[in-house]
Coordinates of C-alpha atoms in Angstrom, one line a residue:
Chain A
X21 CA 33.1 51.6 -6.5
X22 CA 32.7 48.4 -4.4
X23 CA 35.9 46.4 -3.8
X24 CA 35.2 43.1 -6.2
X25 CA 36.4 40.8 -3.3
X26 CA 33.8 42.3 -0.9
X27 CA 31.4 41.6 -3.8
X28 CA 32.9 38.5 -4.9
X29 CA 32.7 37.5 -0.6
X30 CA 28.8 38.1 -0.3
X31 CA 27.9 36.7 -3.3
X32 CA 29.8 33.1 -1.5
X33 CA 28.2 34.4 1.8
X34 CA 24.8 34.3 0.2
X35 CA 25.0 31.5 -2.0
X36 CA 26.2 29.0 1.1
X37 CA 23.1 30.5 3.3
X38 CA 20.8 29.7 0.8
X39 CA 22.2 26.1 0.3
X40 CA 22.1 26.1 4.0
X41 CA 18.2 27.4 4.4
X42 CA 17.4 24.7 1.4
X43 CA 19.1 21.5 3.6
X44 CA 17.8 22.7 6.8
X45 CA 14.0 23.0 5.4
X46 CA 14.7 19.8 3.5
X47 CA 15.9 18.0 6.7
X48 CA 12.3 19.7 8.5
X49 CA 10.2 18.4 5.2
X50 CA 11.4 14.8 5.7
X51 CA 11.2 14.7 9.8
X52 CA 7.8 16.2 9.3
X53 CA 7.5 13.1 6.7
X54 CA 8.0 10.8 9.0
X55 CA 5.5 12.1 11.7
X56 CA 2.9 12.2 9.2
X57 CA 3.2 8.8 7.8
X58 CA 3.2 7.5 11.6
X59 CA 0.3 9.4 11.9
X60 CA -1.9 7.2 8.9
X61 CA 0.0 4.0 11.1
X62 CA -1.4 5.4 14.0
X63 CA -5.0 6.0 12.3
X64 CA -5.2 2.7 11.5
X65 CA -4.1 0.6 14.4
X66 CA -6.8 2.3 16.4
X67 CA -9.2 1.0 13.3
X68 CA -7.6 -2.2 14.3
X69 CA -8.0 -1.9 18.0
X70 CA -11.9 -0.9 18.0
X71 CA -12.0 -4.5 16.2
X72 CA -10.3 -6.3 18.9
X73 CA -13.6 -6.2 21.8
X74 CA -16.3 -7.5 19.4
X75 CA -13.9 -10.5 18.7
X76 CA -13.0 -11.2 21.9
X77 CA -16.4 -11.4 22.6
X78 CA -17.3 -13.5 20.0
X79 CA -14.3 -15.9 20.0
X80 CA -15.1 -16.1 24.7
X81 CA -18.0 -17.4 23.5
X82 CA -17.2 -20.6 21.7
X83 CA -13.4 -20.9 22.8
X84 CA -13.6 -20.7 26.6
X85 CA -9.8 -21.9 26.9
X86 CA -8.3 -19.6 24.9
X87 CA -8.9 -17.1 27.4
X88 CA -5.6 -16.6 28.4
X89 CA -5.0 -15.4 24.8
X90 CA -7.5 -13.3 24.8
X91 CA -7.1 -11.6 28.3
X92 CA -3.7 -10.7 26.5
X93 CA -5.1 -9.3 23.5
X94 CA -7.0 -7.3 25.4
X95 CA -4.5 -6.0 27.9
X96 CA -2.4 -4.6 25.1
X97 CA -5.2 -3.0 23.4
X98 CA -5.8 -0.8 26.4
X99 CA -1.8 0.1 26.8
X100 CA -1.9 1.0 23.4
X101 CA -5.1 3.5 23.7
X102 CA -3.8 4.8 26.5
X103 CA -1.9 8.3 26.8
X104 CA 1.8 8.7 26.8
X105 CA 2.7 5.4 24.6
X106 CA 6.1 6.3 22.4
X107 CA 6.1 5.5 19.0
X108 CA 8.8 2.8 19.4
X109 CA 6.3 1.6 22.3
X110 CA 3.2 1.7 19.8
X111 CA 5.5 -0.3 17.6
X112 CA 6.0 -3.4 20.0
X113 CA 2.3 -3.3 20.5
X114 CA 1.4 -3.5 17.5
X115 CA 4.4 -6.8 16.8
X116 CA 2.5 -8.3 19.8
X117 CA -0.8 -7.9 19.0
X118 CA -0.4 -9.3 15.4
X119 CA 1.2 -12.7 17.0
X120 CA -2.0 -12.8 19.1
X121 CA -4.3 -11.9 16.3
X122 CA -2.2 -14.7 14.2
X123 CA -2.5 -17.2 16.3
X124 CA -6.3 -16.6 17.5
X125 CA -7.2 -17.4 13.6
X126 CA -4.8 -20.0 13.2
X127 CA -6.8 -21.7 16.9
X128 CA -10.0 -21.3 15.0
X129 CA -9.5 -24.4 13.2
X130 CA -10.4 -26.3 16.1
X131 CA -13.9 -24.7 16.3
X132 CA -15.9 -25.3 13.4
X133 CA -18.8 -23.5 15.4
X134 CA -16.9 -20.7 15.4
X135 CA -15.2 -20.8 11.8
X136 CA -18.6 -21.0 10.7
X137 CA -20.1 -18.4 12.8
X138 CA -21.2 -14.9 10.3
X139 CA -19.7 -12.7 13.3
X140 CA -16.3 -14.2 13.3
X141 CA -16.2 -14.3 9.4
X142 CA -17.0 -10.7 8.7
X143 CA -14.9 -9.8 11.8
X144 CA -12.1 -11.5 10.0
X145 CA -12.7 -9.9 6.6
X146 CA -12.6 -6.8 8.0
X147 CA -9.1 -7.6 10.1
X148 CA -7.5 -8.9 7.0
X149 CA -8.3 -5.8 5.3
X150 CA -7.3 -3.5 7.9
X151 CA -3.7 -5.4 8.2
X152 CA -3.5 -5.2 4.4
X153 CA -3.9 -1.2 5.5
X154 CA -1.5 -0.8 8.4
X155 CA 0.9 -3.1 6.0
X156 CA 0.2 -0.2 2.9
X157 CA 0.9 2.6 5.9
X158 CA 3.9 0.9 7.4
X159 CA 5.8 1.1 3.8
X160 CA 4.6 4.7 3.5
X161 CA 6.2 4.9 6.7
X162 CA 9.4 3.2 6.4
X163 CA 9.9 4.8 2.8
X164 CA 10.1 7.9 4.9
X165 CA 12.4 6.9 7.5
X166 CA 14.5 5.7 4.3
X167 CA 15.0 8.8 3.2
X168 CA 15.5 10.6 6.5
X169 CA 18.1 8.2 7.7
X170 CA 20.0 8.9 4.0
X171 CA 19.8 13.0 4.6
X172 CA 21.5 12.2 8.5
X173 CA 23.8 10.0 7.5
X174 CA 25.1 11.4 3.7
X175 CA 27.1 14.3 3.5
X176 CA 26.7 16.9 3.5
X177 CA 23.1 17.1 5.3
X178 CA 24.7 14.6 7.8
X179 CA 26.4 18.2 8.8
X180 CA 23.7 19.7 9.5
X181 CA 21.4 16.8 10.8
X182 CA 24.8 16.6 13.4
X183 CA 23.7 20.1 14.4
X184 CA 20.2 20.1 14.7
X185 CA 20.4 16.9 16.6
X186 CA 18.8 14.6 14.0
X187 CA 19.7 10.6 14.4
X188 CA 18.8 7.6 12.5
X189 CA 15.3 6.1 13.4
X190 CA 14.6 2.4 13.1
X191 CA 12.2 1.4 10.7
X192 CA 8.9 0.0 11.4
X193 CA 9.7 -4.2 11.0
X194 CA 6.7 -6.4 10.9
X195 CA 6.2 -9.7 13.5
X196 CA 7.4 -13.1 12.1
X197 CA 4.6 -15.1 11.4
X198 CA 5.3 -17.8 14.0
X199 CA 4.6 -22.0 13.4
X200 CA 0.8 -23.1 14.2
X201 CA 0.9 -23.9 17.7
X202 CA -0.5 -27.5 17.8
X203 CA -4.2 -27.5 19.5
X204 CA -4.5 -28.8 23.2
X205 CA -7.5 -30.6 21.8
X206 CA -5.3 -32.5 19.1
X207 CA -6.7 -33.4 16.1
Chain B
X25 CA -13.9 -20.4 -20.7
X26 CA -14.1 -22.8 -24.1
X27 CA -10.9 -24.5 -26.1
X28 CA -9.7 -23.2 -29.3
X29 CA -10.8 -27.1 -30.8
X30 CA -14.9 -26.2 -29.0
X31 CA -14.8 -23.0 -31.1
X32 CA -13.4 -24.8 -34.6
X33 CA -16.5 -27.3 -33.7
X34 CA -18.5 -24.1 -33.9
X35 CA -17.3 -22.5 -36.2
X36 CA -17.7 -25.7 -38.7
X37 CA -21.0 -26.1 -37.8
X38 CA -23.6 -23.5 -36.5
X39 CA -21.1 -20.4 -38.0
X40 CA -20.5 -22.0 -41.6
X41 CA -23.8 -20.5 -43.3
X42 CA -23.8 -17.0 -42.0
X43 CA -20.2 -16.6 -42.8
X44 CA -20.5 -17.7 -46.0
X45 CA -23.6 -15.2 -46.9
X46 CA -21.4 -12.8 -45.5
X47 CA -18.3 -13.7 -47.4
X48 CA -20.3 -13.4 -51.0
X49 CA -21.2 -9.7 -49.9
X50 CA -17.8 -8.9 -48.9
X51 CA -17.0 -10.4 -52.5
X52 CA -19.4 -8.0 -53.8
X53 CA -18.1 -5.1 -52.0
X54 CA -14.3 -5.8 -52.6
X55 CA -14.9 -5.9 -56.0
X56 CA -17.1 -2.8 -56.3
X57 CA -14.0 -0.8 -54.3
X58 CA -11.6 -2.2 -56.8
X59 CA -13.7 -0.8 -59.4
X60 CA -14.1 2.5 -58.2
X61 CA -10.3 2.6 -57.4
X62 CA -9.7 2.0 -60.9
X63 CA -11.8 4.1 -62.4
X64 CA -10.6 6.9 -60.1
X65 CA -6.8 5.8 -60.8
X66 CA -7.7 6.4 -64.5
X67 CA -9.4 9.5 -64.6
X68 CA -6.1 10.6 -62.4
X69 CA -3.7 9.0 -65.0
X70 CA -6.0 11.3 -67.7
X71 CA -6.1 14.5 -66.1
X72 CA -2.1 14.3 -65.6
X73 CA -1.6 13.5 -69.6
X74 CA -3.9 16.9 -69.9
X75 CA -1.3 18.7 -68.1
X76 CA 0.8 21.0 -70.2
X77 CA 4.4 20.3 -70.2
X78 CA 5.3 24.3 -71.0
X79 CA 6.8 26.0 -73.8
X80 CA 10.3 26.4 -75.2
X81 CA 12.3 29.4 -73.5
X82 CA 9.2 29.6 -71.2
X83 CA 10.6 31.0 -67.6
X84 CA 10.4 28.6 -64.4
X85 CA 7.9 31.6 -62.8
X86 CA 6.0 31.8 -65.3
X87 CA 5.3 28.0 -65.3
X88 CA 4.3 27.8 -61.6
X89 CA 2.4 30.6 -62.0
X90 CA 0.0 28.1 -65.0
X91 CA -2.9 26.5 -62.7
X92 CA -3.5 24.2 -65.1
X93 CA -2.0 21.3 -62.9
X94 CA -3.9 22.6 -60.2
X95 CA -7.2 20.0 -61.1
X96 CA -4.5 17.3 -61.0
X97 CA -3.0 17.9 -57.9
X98 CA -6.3 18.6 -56.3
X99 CA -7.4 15.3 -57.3
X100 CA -4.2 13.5 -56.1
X101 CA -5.6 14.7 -52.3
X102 CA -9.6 14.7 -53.3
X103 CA -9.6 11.4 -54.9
X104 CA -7.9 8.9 -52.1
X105 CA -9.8 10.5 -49.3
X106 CA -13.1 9.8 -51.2
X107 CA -12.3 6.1 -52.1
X108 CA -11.4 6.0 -48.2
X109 CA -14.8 7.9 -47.5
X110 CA -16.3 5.5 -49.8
X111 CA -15.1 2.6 -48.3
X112 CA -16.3 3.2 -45.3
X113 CA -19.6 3.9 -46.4
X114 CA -19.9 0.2 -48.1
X115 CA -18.5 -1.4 -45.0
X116 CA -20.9 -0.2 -42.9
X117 CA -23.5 -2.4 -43.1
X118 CA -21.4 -5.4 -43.8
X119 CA -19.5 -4.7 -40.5
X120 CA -22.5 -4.1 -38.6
X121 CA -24.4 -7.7 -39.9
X122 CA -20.4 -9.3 -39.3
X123 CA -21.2 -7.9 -36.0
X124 CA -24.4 -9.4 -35.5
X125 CA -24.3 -12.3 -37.3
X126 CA -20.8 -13.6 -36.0
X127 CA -19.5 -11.8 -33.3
X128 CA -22.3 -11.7 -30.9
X129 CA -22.4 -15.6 -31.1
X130 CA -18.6 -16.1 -31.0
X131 CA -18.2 -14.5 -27.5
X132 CA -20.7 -16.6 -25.4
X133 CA -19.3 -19.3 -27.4
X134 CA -16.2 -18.6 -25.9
X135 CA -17.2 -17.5 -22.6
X136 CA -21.1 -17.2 -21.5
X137 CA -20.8 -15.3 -19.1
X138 CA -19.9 -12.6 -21.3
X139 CA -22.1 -10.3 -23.7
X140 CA -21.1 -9.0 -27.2
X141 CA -22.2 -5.4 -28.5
X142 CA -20.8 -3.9 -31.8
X143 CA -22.0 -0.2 -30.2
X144 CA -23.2 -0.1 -27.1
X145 CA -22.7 3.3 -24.9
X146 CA -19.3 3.6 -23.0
X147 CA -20.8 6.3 -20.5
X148 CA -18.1 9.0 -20.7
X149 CA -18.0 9.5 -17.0
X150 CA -16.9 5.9 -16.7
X151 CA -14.0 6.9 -18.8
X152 CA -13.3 10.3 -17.0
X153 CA -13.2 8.5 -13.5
X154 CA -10.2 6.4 -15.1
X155 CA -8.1 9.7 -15.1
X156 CA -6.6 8.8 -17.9
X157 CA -8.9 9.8 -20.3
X158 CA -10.1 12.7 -21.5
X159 CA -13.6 12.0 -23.2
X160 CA -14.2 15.1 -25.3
X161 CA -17.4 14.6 -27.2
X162 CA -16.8 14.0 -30.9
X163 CA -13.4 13.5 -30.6
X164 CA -13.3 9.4 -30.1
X165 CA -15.1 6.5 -30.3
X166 CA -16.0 3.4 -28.4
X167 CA -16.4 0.0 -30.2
X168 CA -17.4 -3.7 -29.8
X169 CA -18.5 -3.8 -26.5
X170 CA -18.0 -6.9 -24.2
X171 CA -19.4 -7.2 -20.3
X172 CA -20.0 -9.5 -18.2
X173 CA -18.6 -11.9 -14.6
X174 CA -15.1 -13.4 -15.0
X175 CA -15.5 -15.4 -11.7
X176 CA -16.4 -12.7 -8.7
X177 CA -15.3 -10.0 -11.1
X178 CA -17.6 -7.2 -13.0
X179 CA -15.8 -6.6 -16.3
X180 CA -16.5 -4.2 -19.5
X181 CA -13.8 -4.4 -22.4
X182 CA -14.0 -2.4 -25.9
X183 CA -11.7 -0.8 -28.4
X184 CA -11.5 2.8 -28.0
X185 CA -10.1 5.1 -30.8
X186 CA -9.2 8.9 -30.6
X187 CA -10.3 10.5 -33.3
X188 CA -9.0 13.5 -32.7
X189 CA -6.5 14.6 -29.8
X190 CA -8.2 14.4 -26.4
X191 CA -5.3 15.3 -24.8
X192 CA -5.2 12.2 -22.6
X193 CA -2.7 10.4 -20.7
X194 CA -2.7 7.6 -22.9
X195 CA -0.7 7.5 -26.0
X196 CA -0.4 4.8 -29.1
X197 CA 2.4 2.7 -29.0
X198 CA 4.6 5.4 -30.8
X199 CA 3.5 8.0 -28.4
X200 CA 2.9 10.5 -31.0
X201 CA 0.0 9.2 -33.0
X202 CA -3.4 9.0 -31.4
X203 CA -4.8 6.1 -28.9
X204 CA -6.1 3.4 -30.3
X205 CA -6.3 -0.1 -28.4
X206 CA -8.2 -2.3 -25.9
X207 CA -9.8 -0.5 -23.2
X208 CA -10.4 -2.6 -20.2
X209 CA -12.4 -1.7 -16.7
X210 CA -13.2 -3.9 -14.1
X211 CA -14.3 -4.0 -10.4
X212 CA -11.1 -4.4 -8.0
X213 CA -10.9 -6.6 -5.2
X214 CA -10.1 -3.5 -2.8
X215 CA -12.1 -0.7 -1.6
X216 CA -10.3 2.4 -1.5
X217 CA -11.7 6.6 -2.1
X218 CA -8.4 7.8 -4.2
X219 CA -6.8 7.8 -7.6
X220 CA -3.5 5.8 -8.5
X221 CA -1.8 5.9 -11.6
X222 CA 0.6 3.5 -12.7
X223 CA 2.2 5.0 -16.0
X224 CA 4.8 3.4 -18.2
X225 CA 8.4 5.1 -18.0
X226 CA 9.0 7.8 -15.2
X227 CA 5.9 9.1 -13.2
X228 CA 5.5 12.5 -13.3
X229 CA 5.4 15.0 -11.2
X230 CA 2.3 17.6 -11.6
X231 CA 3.5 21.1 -11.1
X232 CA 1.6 22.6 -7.9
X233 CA -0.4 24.9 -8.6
X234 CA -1.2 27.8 -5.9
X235 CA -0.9 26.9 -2.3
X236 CA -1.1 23.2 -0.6
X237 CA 0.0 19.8 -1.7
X238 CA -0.4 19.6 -5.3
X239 CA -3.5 16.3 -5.9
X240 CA -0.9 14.0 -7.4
X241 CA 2.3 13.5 -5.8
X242 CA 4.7 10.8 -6.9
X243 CA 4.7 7.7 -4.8
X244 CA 8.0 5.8 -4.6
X245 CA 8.1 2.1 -4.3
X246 CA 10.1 -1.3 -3.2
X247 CA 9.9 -2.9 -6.3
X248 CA 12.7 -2.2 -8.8
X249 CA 11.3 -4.0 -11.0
X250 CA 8.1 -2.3 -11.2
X251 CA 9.8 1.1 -10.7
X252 CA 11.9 0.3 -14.3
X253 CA 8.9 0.0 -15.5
X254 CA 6.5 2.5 -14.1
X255 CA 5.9 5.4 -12.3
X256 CA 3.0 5.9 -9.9
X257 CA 1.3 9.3 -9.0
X258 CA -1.5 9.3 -6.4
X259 CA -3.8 11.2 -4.3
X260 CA -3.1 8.6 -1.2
X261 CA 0.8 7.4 -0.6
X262 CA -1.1 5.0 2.2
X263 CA -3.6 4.0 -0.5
X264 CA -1.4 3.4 -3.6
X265 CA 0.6 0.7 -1.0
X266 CA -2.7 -0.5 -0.3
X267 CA -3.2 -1.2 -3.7
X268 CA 0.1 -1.6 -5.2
X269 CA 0.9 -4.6 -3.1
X270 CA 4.2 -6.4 -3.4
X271 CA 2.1 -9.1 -5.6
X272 CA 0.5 -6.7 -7.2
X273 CA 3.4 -5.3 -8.6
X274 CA 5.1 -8.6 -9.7
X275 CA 1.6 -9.4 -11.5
X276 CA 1.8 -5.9 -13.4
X277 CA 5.1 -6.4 -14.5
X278 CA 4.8 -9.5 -15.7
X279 CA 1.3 -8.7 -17.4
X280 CA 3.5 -6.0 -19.0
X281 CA 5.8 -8.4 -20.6
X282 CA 3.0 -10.6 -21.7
X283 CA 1.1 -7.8 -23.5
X284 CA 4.6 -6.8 -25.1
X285 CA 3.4 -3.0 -25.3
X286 CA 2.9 -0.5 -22.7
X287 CA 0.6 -0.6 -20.3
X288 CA -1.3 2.5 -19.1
X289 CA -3.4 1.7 -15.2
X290 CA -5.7 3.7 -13.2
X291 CA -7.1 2.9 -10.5
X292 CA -10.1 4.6 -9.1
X293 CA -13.5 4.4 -7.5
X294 CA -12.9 1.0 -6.8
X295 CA -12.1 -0.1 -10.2
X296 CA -9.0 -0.9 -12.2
X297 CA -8.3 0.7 -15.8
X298 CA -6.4 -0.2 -18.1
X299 CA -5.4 0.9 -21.7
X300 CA -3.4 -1.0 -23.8
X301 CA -2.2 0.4 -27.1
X302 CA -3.0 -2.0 -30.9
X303 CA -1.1 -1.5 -34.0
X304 CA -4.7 -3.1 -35.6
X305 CA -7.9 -2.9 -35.0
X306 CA -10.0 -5.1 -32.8
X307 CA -12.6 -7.7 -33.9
X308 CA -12.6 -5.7 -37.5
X309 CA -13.7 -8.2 -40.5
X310 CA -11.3 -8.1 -43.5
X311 CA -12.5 -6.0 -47.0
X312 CA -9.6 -7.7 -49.5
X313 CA -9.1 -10.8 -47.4
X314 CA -11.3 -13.8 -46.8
X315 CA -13.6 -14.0 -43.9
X316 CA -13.8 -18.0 -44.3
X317 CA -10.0 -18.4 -43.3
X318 CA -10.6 -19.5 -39.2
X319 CA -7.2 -17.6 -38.2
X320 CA -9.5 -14.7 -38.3
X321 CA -11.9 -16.1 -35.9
X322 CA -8.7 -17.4 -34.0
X323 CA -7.3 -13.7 -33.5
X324 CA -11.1 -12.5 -31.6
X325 CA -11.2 -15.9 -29.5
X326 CA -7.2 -14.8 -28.4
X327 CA -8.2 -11.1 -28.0
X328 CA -11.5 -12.3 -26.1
X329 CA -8.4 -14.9 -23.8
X330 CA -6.1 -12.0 -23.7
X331 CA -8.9 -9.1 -22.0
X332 CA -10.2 -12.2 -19.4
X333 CA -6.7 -13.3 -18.4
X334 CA -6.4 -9.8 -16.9
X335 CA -8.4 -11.2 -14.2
X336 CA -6.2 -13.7 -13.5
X337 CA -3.1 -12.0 -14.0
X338 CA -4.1 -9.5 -11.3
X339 CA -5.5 -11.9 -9.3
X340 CA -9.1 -9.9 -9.1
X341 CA -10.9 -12.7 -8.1
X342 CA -9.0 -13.1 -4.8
X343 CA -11.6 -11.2 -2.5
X344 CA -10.3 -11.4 1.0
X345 CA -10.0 -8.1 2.2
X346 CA -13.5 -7.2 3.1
X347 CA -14.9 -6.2 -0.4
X348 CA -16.7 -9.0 -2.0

């Protein structure tokens, strides 16, 4: 008959292991989380992006001097479709171009032409509602980072996060909206 | 939308006639139920004096074992359910020509951008898209029917009543007893392809069935407020945020304090449902009370105010992201 402290020794052995399998593959479920929700961020700032040309276009043609503005715009569109951006990277793009977006609209108040062009306005609609989107995906995100930051840094997952080389990531945080900039033109 | 005052002007003038030719027929009919309730309680009283009271010495088997109290008892059940059965009968047609008559006058009175139908058809997909409930045929039914444009927004509004159990997310305000309520759909000011359900108490999970991510997941929010309140499940965690802004969620949870009951909400193809659970029933004429008393009328223009405030209380007609 089996020694009952060898018994009573697996039974701990296999009890830890399984404790150990269900943190590890929890720690995987909510890193994998994390790249899925950046993924629907991703998904949608390139919606956003594909936007950015026909409004350039259309605000060139009735706001020459805001061309710096737009030169900007459309420099960081291009370095955030191109390869090898990090998400951190894809991040600070995305804070930028929403202060250039921001401000383009507010500077639209000084062209009634252009406030009143059907172009500009549908192109608007359609920005709002993809910002309302990226906004939606960005607390998807963030919600995950939450929750991966709490396994890392709680015991005892932190344990194992220490070992698997897990660390805190930094949340997605969204642009201040900055004050109008008052119009060249004055009003 | 008219005042309370515009529809006491109405009601004064242009309603007086009509509701007092209805008023001498609910007379008629309240009187006639009384009677037959009577007559009914008699012949009740009657059959339980024919009941034999059993002999001296006789055993306490041999007493349950005499059917003779069997008629009575029968006709403690049989009796009720026909006066009930009865009742409705009568009402029928006094209901429908309230409906007529009244009704489909009072609501574009009150708002004319809105149409009145005791009956119309509720097609049961519309009510299958909500997700929240389950329209087996036979089992419920759908009842004064308003539509119409509350600003930008398409509405449809109506009392819906299990009849039997559909086995649907929504419950009465007791949970146990069967759904009966306001039933309110309208156009959102969002597109989206999903399903979101905001459910009072703790969302549930839906056990996964065979391989892949199960359709609803529970979606966890910012709000703690909200998340007291409700639980969501969705088919999108993007698009419930979309949805379930940080507004949004402030307007539910005070809508939900304003109603005072629980609030069931779906949202899908586009469109918002909600179901709101009534202890009474909506837009229903009284049988023993009178229909001249203009609290009465007072209670549909509030229940009319109530359904259209959900507009505003949700902000519906804001339509700035893209959908128009």
């Amino acid at each position: 008959m089996a020694d009952p402290d060898v018994i009573l020794a697996a039974v701990a052995v296999l009890f830890f292991a399984i404790i150990a399998i269900l943190i590890y593959n929890s720690l995987i479920s909510k890193k994998n989380r994390i790249s899925n929700a950046f993924a629907s961020v991703d998904a949608l700032l390139k919606k956003r992006y594909d936007l950015i040309p026909n409004l350039v276009e259309t605000v060139k043609a009735y706001a020459a001097y805001e061309k710096s503005v737009l030169t900007s715009l459309t420099k960081l569109r291009t370095r955030a479709l191109s390869e090898g951006v990090t998400s951190d990277e894809k991040i600070d793009i995305d804070n930028q171009v929403t202060k250039l977006l921001r401000s383009i609209f507010v500077s639209a108040e000084n062209y009634p032409d252009l406030k009143a062009s059907r172009n500009f306005l549908q192109l608007q609609a359609a920005l709002v509602e993809v910002e309302e989107q990226i906004s939606a995906a960005r607390r998807f995100y963030n919600t995950a980072v939450m929750d991966y930051n709490n396994a890392v840094e709680m015991f005892p997952t932190n344990v194992f996060a220490g070992l698997m080389g897990y660390k805190v990531r930094k949340l997605f945080e969204v642009a201040e909206p900055e004050k109008a900039v008052p119009s060249a033109a004055g009003k | 939308m008219r005042t309370l005052e515009e529809l006491r002007q109405f009601y004064g003038t242009d309603l007086a006639v009509d509701l007092g030719v209805l008023e001498a027929e609910r007379k008629r009919l309240a009187r006639k139920l009384v009677a037959i309730g009577v007559v009914m309680l008699l012949f009740l009283m009657l059959l339980a004096y024919t009941i034999p009271k059993g002999k001296p010495g006789e055993s306490k088997a041999a007493r349950r074992s005499d059917l003779s109290g069997a008629p009575f008892a029968a006709s403690l059940i049989l009796l009720p359910a026909a006066w009930v059965f009865i009742w409705n009968r009568l009402m029928r047609g006094y209901k429908r020509r309230f409906a007529e008559k009244i009704l489909q006058r009072v609501v574009p009175f009150i708002d004319e951008s809105l149409t009145y139908s005791r009956d119309a058809d509720v097609p049961p997909e519309l009510l299958k898209q909500s997700g929240i409930f389950n329209p087996l045929k036979g089992y419920y039914t759908t009842e004064d029917v308003i539509s119409g444009k509350i600003g930008k927004t398409q509405v449809l509004f109506f009392e819906l009543r299990e009849n039997f159990n559909t086995m649907s997310t929504i419950r009465s305000q007791n949970r146990k007893s069967l759904f009966q309520g306001l039933f309110f759909i309208a156009d959102f000011n969002k597109d989206f392809s999903g399903e979101t359900q905001v459910l009072p108490g703790m969302g549930k999970t839906i056990a996964q069935i065979g391989p892949g991510e199960p359709r609803m997941q529970d979606a966890e929010l910012e709000d703690p407020e909200f998340e007291s309140h409700f639980g969501v499940t969705t088919t999108d965690q993007v698009e419930a945020r979309y949805i379930l802004s940080t507004s949004l969620m402030q307007r539910i949870v005070d809508f939900r304090k304003k109603a005072g009951k629980p609030v069931y909400l779906s949202f899908a193809g586009s469109k918002v449902f909600i179901a709101i659970p009534y202890p009474r029933e909506l837009f229903e004429p009284p049988t023993f009370g009178t229909l001249l008393d203009f609290s009465r009328i007072e209670e549909y223009y509030g229940d009319v105010k109530f359904a259209e405030g959900i507009v505003e209380d949700l902000n519906l007609n804001t339509r700035i992201w893209g959908k128009q």
